[in-house]
Amino acid sequence: DIQMTQSPSTLSASVGDRVTITCRASQYISNWLAWYQQRPGQAPKLLIYKASSLESGVPSRFSGSGSGTEFTLTISSLQPDDFATYYCQQYNSYSWAFGQGTKVEIK
Amino acid sequence: EVQLVESGGVLVHPGGSLRLSCAASGFTFSTYTMNWVRQAPGKGLEWVSYISTTGTVYHSDSVRGRFTISRDNAKNSLYLQMNSLRDEDTAVYYCARGQVGSSYVIFQHWGQGTLVTVSS
């Protein structure tokens, strides 16, 4: 099964900072990668699909890139609403695994 | 507006059974793939089960043989039958819908979740 590894596990940043989260797949997954945001006490929300396609209604400060086995999620200017946990997920093949999550905290 | 409302989560003893339901509205239910995803307390997300529009199902290794996903398109409802429950099945269970026109296991819309607690 494909394993997904995110880094860092925790990230401390300030409002206005540029933030980058990395996700690595243990095998080639082409661009079948999604990113989700989960705020405390809420359900996850789809941000990015097919590695770089922005989900409808998601602010343009979010962007995704990468293909193959290495991917990044970038927030160009961190806003107060963005302090949350972010998960990557591969949907190339079974078992459609998530990364372990990256918590973005207020510095 | 897409709405997914889970129900059925309770406290159950190890070895017990439970059936979760997800009521869908705001879209043509029969034309979308559906999933269950869970999150243990303080932990990350784990995909559990998938059902396609034609009834093809997949389950994760951790629940295969114990859990069964099903759907009733006439009732716009998704179900998860959970048998032989274990302590490690304790989690919030989310119902999640796929993307339009896609059979891929990706989660475009999520319900608010229902808590299943397995404990003696």
PDB file of C-alpha atoms in Angstrom:
ATOM      1  CA  ASP A   1       0.000   0.000   0.000  1.00  0.00           C
ATOM      2  CA  ILE A   2       1.092   3.565  -0.636  1.00  0.00           C
ATOM      3  CA  GLN A   3       2.188   5.535   2.435  1.00  0.00           C
ATOM      4  CA  MET A   4       1.918   9.330   2.658  1.00  0.00           C
ATOM      5  CA  THR A   5       4.351  11.353   4.763  1.00  0.00           C
ATOM      6  CA  GLN A   6       3.843  15.025   5.544  1.00  0.00           C
ATOM      7  CA  SER A   7       6.368  17.507   6.864  1.00  0.00           C
ATOM      8  CA  PRO A   8       6.535  19.265   9.148  1.00  0.00           C
ATOM      9  CA  SER A   9       4.110  17.794  11.679  1.00  0.00           C
ATOM     10  CA  THR A  10       3.676  21.199  13.287  1.00  0.00           C
ATOM     11  CA  LEU A  11       4.401  24.618  11.910  1.00  0.00           C
ATOM     12  CA  SER A  12       4.355  27.915  13.813  1.00  0.00           C
ATOM     13  CA  ALA A  13       3.677  30.983  11.701  1.00  0.00           C
ATOM     14  CA  SER A  14       2.311  34.521  11.853  1.00  0.00           C
ATOM     15  CA  VAL A  15      -0.498  36.194   9.948  1.00  0.00           C
ATOM     16  CA  GLY A  16       0.856  37.268   6.558  1.00  0.00           C
ATOM     17  CA  ASP A  17       3.559  34.583   6.404  1.00  0.00           C
ATOM     18  CA  ARG A  18       4.070  32.359   3.378  1.00  0.00           C
ATOM     19  CA  VAL A  19       3.650  28.749   4.457  1.00  0.00           C
ATOM     20  CA  THR A  20       4.654  25.559   2.647  1.00  0.00           C
ATOM     21  CA  ILE A  21       3.719  21.996   3.602  1.00  0.00           C
ATOM     22  CA  THR A  22       5.293  18.989   1.914  1.00  0.00           C
ATOM     23  CA  CYS A  23       3.720  15.596   1.227  1.00  0.00           C
ATOM     24  CA  ARG A  24       5.664  12.597  -0.072  1.00  0.00           C
ATOM     25  CA  ALA A  25       4.212   9.379  -1.444  1.00  0.00           C
ATOM     26  CA  SER A  26       6.020   6.060  -1.016  1.00  0.00           C
ATOM     27  CA  GLN A  27       5.216   5.188  -4.649  1.00  0.00           C
ATOM     28  CA  TYR A  28       4.428   7.054  -7.856  1.00  0.00           C
ATOM     29  CA  ILE A  29       0.889   8.516  -7.785  1.00  0.00           C
ATOM     30  CA  SER A  30       0.996  10.828 -10.835  1.00  0.00           C
ATOM     31  CA  ASN A  31      -1.053  13.880  -9.807  1.00  0.00           C
ATOM     32  CA  TRP A  32      -3.762  12.022  -7.905  1.00  0.00           C
ATOM     33  CA  LEU A  33      -3.337  14.010  -4.737  1.00  0.00           C
ATOM     34  CA  ALA A  34      -5.777  16.090  -2.671  1.00  0.00           C
ATOM     35  CA  TRP A  35      -5.310  18.520   0.199  1.00  0.00           C
ATOM     36  CA  TYR A  36      -7.810  19.066   3.007  1.00  0.00           C
ATOM     37  CA  GLN A  37      -8.130  21.623   5.794  1.00  0.00           C
ATOM     38  CA  GLN A  38      -9.612  20.722   9.151  1.00  0.00           C
ATOM     39  CA  ARG A  39     -10.357  23.376  11.724  1.00  0.00           C
ATOM     40  CA  PRO A  40     -10.811  22.254  15.360  1.00  0.00           C
ATOM     41  CA  GLY A  41     -14.196  20.640  15.950  1.00  0.00           C
ATOM     42  CA  GLN A  42     -15.098  20.734  12.265  1.00  0.00           C
ATOM     43  CA  ALA A  43     -15.225  18.286   9.395  1.00  0.00           C
ATOM     44  CA  PRO A  44     -12.406  18.379   6.855  1.00  0.00           C
ATOM     45  CA  LYS A  45     -12.790  20.560   3.783  1.00  0.00           C
ATOM     46  CA  LEU A  46     -11.377  19.847   0.311  1.00  0.00           C
ATOM     47  CA  LEU A  47      -8.948  22.564  -0.804  1.00  0.00           C
ATOM     48  CA  ILE A  48      -6.983  21.163  -3.739  1.00  0.00           C
ATOM     49  CA  TYR A  49      -7.483  18.165  -6.037  1.00  0.00           C
ATOM     50  CA  LYS A  50      -5.360  16.682  -8.825  1.00  0.00           C
ATOM     51  CA  ALA A  51      -2.358  18.159  -7.030  1.00  0.00           C
ATOM     52  CA  SER A  52      -2.905  21.723  -8.241  1.00  0.00           C
ATOM     53  CA  SER A  53      -6.602  22.314  -9.012  1.00  0.00           C
ATOM     54  CA  LEU A  54      -8.291  24.731  -6.613  1.00  0.00           C
ATOM     55  CA  GLU A  55     -11.658  23.569  -5.310  1.00  0.00           C
ATOM     56  CA  SER A  56     -14.509  25.979  -5.991  1.00  0.00           C
ATOM     57  CA  GLY A  57     -14.862  28.638  -3.303  1.00  0.00           C
ATOM     58  CA  VAL A  58     -11.368  28.152  -1.864  1.00  0.00           C
ATOM     59  CA  PRO A  59      -9.330  31.387  -1.633  1.00  0.00           C
ATOM     60  CA  SER A  60      -6.618  31.839  -4.231  1.00  0.00           C
ATOM     61  CA  ARG A  61      -3.936  32.192  -1.551  1.00  0.00           C
ATOM     62  CA  PHE A  62      -3.988  28.379  -1.442  1.00  0.00           C
ATOM     63  CA  SER A  63      -2.053  26.579  -4.158  1.00  0.00           C
ATOM     64  CA  GLY A  64      -0.751  23.095  -4.762  1.00  0.00           C
ATOM     65  CA  SER A  65       2.059  21.732  -6.868  1.00  0.00           C
ATOM     66  CA  GLY A  66       4.010  18.585  -7.593  1.00  0.00           C
ATOM     67  CA  SER A  67       3.618  15.259  -9.312  1.00  0.00           C
ATOM     68  CA  GLY A  68       4.958  11.746  -9.000  1.00  0.00           C
ATOM     69  CA  THR A  69       5.937  11.385  -5.368  1.00  0.00           C
ATOM     70  CA  GLU A  70       6.536  14.902  -4.042  1.00  0.00           C
ATOM     71  CA  PHE A  71       3.896  17.554  -3.510  1.00  0.00           C
ATOM     72  CA  THR A  72       3.499  20.896  -1.766  1.00  0.00           C
ATOM     73  CA  LEU A  73       0.664  22.993  -0.417  1.00  0.00           C
ATOM     74  CA  THR A  74       1.422  26.704  -0.201  1.00  0.00           C
ATOM     75  CA  ILE A  75      -0.508  29.423   1.565  1.00  0.00           C
ATOM     76  CA  SER A  76       0.789  32.681   0.119  1.00  0.00           C
ATOM     77  CA  SER A  77      -0.276  34.957   2.988  1.00  0.00           C
ATOM     78  CA  LEU A  78      -1.538  33.233   6.111  1.00  0.00           C
ATOM     79  CA  GLN A  79      -4.869  34.506   7.430  1.00  0.00           C
ATOM     80  CA  PRO A  80      -6.430  33.971  10.880  1.00  0.00           C
ATOM     81  CA  ASP A  81      -8.907  31.446   9.420  1.00  0.00           C
ATOM     82  CA  ASP A  82      -6.018  29.336   8.117  1.00  0.00           C
ATOM     83  CA  PHE A  83      -4.793  28.138  11.502  1.00  0.00           C
ATOM     84  CA  ALA A  84      -5.852  24.526  11.204  1.00  0.00           C
ATOM     85  CA  THR A  85      -4.568  21.046  10.432  1.00  0.00           C
ATOM     86  CA  TYR A  86      -3.867  20.125   6.813  1.00  0.00           C
ATOM     87  CA  TYR A  87      -3.923  16.627   5.345  1.00  0.00           C
ATOM     88  CA  CYS A  88      -2.793  15.290   1.996  1.00  0.00           C
ATOM     89  CA  GLN A  89      -4.471  12.210   0.506  1.00  0.00           C
ATOM     90  CA  GLN A  90      -3.512  10.065  -2.461  1.00  0.00           C
ATOM     91  CA  TYR A  91      -6.291   8.712  -4.638  1.00  0.00           C
ATOM     92  CA  ASN A  92      -4.206   6.879  -7.196  1.00  0.00           C
ATOM     93  CA  SER A  93      -4.834   3.469  -5.708  1.00  0.00           C
ATOM     94  CA  TYR A  94      -5.952   1.441  -2.685  1.00  0.00           C
ATOM     95  CA  SER A  95      -5.726   2.227   0.253  1.00  0.00           C
ATOM     96  CA  TRP A  96      -6.306   5.911  -0.546  1.00  0.00           C
ATOM     97  CA  ALA A  97      -4.209   6.928   2.413  1.00  0.00           C
ATOM     98  CA  PHE A  98      -3.979  10.279   4.155  1.00  0.00           C
ATOM     99  CA  GLY A  99      -0.826  11.866   5.459  1.00  0.00           C
ATOM    100  CA  GLN A 100      -0.539  12.194   9.220  1.00  0.00           C
ATOM    101  CA  GLY A 101      -1.411  15.889   9.139  1.00  0.00           C
ATOM    102  CA  THR A 102       0.373  19.224   9.583  1.00  0.00           C
ATOM    103  CA  LYS A 103      -0.887  21.527  12.293  1.00  0.00           C
ATOM    104  CA  VAL A 104      -0.414  25.214  11.515  1.00  0.00           C
ATOM    105  CA  GLU A 105      -0.214  27.138  14.779  1.00  0.00           C
ATOM    106  CA  ILE A 106      -0.061  30.799  15.667  1.00  0.00           C
ATOM    107  CA  LYS A 107       3.494  31.940  16.370  1.00  0.00           C
TER     108      LYS A 107
ATOM    109  CA  GLU B   1     -26.840  23.043  -0.903  1.00  0.00           C
ATOM    110  CA  VAL B   2     -25.168  19.688  -0.353  1.00  0.00           C
ATOM    111  CA  GLN B   3     -25.989  18.229   3.056  1.00  0.00           C
ATOM    112  CA  LEU B   4     -24.763  15.004   4.616  1.00  0.00           C
ATOM    113  CA  VAL B   5     -26.126  14.160   8.055  1.00  0.00           C
ATOM    114  CA  GLU B   6     -24.742  11.158   9.915  1.00  0.00           C
ATOM    115  CA  SER B   7     -26.536   9.365  12.727  1.00  0.00           C
ATOM    116  CA  GLY B   8     -26.310   6.192  14.772  1.00  0.00           C
ATOM    117  CA  GLY B   9     -23.156   6.768  16.773  1.00  0.00           C
ATOM    118  CA  VAL B  10     -23.385   5.532  20.368  1.00  0.00           C
ATOM    119  CA  LEU B  11     -21.432   3.793  23.122  1.00  0.00           C
ATOM    120  CA  VAL B  12     -21.168   0.074  22.371  1.00  0.00           C
ATOM    121  CA  HIS B  13     -19.342  -2.804  24.053  1.00  0.00           C
ATOM    122  CA  PRO B  14     -16.442  -4.612  22.359  1.00  0.00           C
ATOM    123  CA  GLY B  15     -17.799  -7.338  20.101  1.00  0.00           C
ATOM    124  CA  GLY B  16     -21.024  -5.457  19.559  1.00  0.00           C
ATOM    125  CA  SER B  17     -22.701  -4.205  16.387  1.00  0.00           C
ATOM    126  CA  LEU B  18     -23.890  -0.864  15.158  1.00  0.00           C
ATOM    127  CA  ARG B  19     -25.370   0.612  12.008  1.00  0.00           C
ATOM    128  CA  LEU B  20     -24.493   4.148  10.958  1.00  0.00           C
ATOM    129  CA  SER B  21     -26.652   6.123   8.544  1.00  0.00           C
ATOM    130  CA  CYS B  22     -25.990   9.155   6.392  1.00  0.00           C
ATOM    131  CA  ALA B  23     -28.910  11.151   4.976  1.00  0.00           C
ATOM    132  CA  ALA B  24     -27.996  13.036   1.808  1.00  0.00           C
ATOM    133  CA  SER B  25     -29.736  16.007   0.246  1.00  0.00           C
ATOM    134  CA  GLY B  26     -29.067  18.826  -2.185  1.00  0.00           C
ATOM    135  CA  PHE B  27     -27.712  16.631  -4.989  1.00  0.00           C
ATOM    136  CA  THR B  28     -28.624  13.576  -7.073  1.00  0.00           C
ATOM    137  CA  PHE B  29     -27.431  10.936  -4.632  1.00  0.00           C
ATOM    138  CA  SER B  30     -27.480   7.999  -7.064  1.00  0.00           C
ATOM    139  CA  THR B  31     -24.905   9.628  -9.346  1.00  0.00           C
ATOM    140  CA  TYR B  32     -22.122  10.033  -6.769  1.00  0.00           C
ATOM    141  CA  THR B  33     -19.674   7.691  -5.115  1.00  0.00           C
ATOM    142  CA  MET B  34     -19.869   7.707  -1.319  1.00  0.00           C
ATOM    143  CA  ASN B  35     -17.449   6.929   1.483  1.00  0.00           C
ATOM    144  CA  TRP B  36     -16.956   6.575   5.191  1.00  0.00           C
ATOM    145  CA  VAL B  37     -13.872   8.160   6.737  1.00  0.00           C
ATOM    146  CA  ARG B  38     -13.047   8.015  10.441  1.00  0.00           C
ATOM    147  CA  GLN B  39     -10.946   9.942  12.903  1.00  0.00           C
ATOM    148  CA  ALA B  40      -9.934   8.505  16.258  1.00  0.00           C
ATOM    149  CA  PRO B  41      -9.807  11.034  19.135  1.00  0.00           C
ATOM    150  CA  GLY B  42      -6.827  13.351  18.647  1.00  0.00           C
ATOM    151  CA  LYS B  43      -5.635  11.411  15.591  1.00  0.00           C
ATOM    152  CA  GLY B  44      -5.593  11.799  11.822  1.00  0.00           C
ATOM    153  CA  LEU B  45      -8.005  10.783   9.104  1.00  0.00           C
ATOM    154  CA  GLU B  46      -8.466   7.185   7.966  1.00  0.00           C
ATOM    155  CA  TRP B  47     -10.475   6.090   4.940  1.00  0.00           C
ATOM    156  CA  VAL B  48     -12.797   3.196   5.885  1.00  0.00           C
ATOM    157  CA  SER B  49     -15.152   2.256   3.041  1.00  0.00           C
ATOM    158  CA  TYR B  50     -16.193   3.233  -0.494  1.00  0.00           C
ATOM    159  CA  ILE B  51     -19.213   2.452  -2.633  1.00  0.00           C
ATOM    160  CA  SER B  52     -19.530   3.352  -6.280  1.00  0.00           C
ATOM    161  CA  THR B  53     -22.652   4.380  -8.169  1.00  0.00           C
ATOM    162  CA  THR B  54     -22.970   0.809  -9.464  1.00  0.00           C
ATOM    163  CA  GLY B  55     -22.466  -0.846  -6.092  1.00  0.00           C
ATOM    164  CA  THR B  56     -18.770  -1.708  -6.211  1.00  0.00           C
ATOM    165  CA  VAL B  57     -17.419  -1.623  -2.663  1.00  0.00           C
ATOM    166  CA  TYR B  58     -14.002  -1.408  -1.062  1.00  0.00           C
ATOM    167  CA  HIS B  59     -13.093  -1.606   2.610  1.00  0.00           C
ATOM    168  CA  SER B  60      -9.840  -0.838   4.364  1.00  0.00           C
ATOM    169  CA  ASP B  61      -7.763  -3.737   5.675  1.00  0.00           C
ATOM    170  CA  SER B  62      -8.576  -2.720   9.243  1.00  0.00           C
ATOM    171  CA  VAL B  63     -12.347  -3.229   8.833  1.00  0.00           C
ATOM    172  CA  ARG B  64     -12.678  -5.750   5.989  1.00  0.00           C
ATOM    173  CA  GLY B  65     -14.817  -8.690   7.058  1.00  0.00           C
ATOM    174  CA  ARG B  66     -16.359  -6.721   9.937  1.00  0.00           C
ATOM    175  CA  PHE B  67     -17.859  -3.603   8.299  1.00  0.00           C
ATOM    176  CA  THR B  68     -20.177  -3.403   5.283  1.00  0.00           C
ATOM    177  CA  ILE B  69     -21.008  -0.263   3.342  1.00  0.00           C
ATOM    178  CA  SER B  70     -24.294  -0.022   1.459  1.00  0.00           C
ATOM    179  CA  ARG B  71     -26.561   2.566  -0.105  1.00  0.00           C
ATOM    180  CA  ASP B  72     -30.262   3.030  -0.774  1.00  0.00           C
ATOM    181  CA  ASN B  73     -30.654   5.438  -3.663  1.00  0.00           C
ATOM    182  CA  ALA B  74     -34.443   5.569  -3.243  1.00  0.00           C
ATOM    183  CA  LYS B  75     -33.927   6.895   0.279  1.00  0.00           C
ATOM    184  CA  ASN B  76     -30.858   9.036  -0.533  1.00  0.00           C
ATOM    185  CA  SER B  77     -29.049   7.227   2.239  1.00  0.00           C
ATOM    186  CA  LEU B  78     -25.672   5.655   2.930  1.00  0.00           C
ATOM    187  CA  TYR B  79     -25.075   3.047   5.615  1.00  0.00           C
ATOM    188  CA  LEU B  80     -22.228   1.389   7.463  1.00  0.00           C
ATOM    189  CA  GLN B  81     -22.958  -1.888   9.218  1.00  0.00           C
ATOM    190  CA  MET B  82     -20.294  -2.380  11.882  1.00  0.00           C
ATOM    191  CA  ASN B  83     -19.883  -5.820  13.487  1.00  0.00           C
ATOM    192  CA  SER B  84     -17.358  -7.297  15.906  1.00  0.00           C
ATOM    193  CA  LEU B  85     -16.458  -3.837  17.121  1.00  0.00           C
ATOM    194  CA  ARG B  86     -13.097  -3.278  18.794  1.00  0.00           C
ATOM    195  CA  ASP B  87     -11.720  -0.583  21.064  1.00  0.00           C
ATOM    196  CA  GLU B  88      -9.664   0.740  18.152  1.00  0.00           C
ATOM    197  CA  ASP B  89     -12.845   1.430  16.152  1.00  0.00           C
ATOM    198  CA  THR B  90     -13.605   4.318  18.511  1.00  0.00           C
ATOM    199  CA  ALA B  91     -13.736   7.394  16.305  1.00  0.00           C
ATOM    200  CA  VAL B  92     -15.828  10.082  14.704  1.00  0.00           C
ATOM    201  CA  TYR B  93     -17.218   8.579  11.501  1.00  0.00           C
ATOM    202  CA  TYR B  94     -17.712  10.947   8.585  1.00  0.00           C
ATOM    203  CA  CYS B  95     -19.866  10.378   5.533  1.00  0.00           C
ATOM    204  CA  ALA B  96     -18.123  11.886   2.491  1.00  0.00           C
ATOM    205  CA  ARG B  97     -19.230  12.344  -1.103  1.00  0.00           C
ATOM    206  CA  GLY B  98     -17.053  11.994  -4.177  1.00  0.00           C
ATOM    207  CA  GLN B  99     -16.684  14.410  -7.067  1.00  0.00           C
ATOM    208  CA  VAL B 100     -19.160  14.766  -9.914  1.00  0.00           C
ATOM    209  CA  GLY B 101     -18.565  12.309 -12.751  1.00  0.00           C
ATOM    210  CA  SER B 102     -15.634  10.666 -10.981  1.00  0.00           C
ATOM    211  CA  SER B 103     -15.192   7.193  -9.547  1.00  0.00           C
ATOM    212  CA  TYR B 104     -12.024   8.217  -7.734  1.00  0.00           C
ATOM    213  CA  VAL B 105     -11.822   7.949  -3.959  1.00  0.00           C
ATOM    214  CA  ILE B 106     -11.667  11.637  -3.153  1.00  0.00           C
ATOM    215  CA  PHE B 107     -13.872  13.479  -0.686  1.00  0.00           C
ATOM    216  CA  GLN B 108     -15.495  16.650  -1.963  1.00  0.00           C
ATOM    217  CA  HIS B 109     -18.203  17.109   0.672  1.00  0.00           C
ATOM    218  CA  TRP B 110     -18.278  15.889   4.265  1.00  0.00           C
ATOM    219  CA  GLY B 111     -20.912  15.507   6.945  1.00  0.00           C
ATOM    220  CA  GLN B 112     -20.314  16.688  10.491  1.00  0.00           C
ATOM    221  CA  GLY B 113     -19.649  13.183  11.763  1.00  0.00           C
ATOM    222  CA  THR B 114     -21.076  10.821  14.356  1.00  0.00           C
ATOM    223  CA  LEU B 115     -19.107   9.526  17.336  1.00  0.00           C
ATOM    224  CA  VAL B 116     -18.768   5.799  17.885  1.00  0.00           C
ATOM    225  CA  THR B 117     -17.308   4.781  21.231  1.00  0.00           C
ATOM    226  CA  VAL B 118     -16.345   1.156  21.805  1.00  0.00           C
ATOM    227  CA  SER B 119     -15.722   0.477  25.466  1.00  0.00           C
ATOM    228  CA  SER B 120     -16.598  -1.968  28.182  1.00  0.00           C
TER     229      SER B 120
END
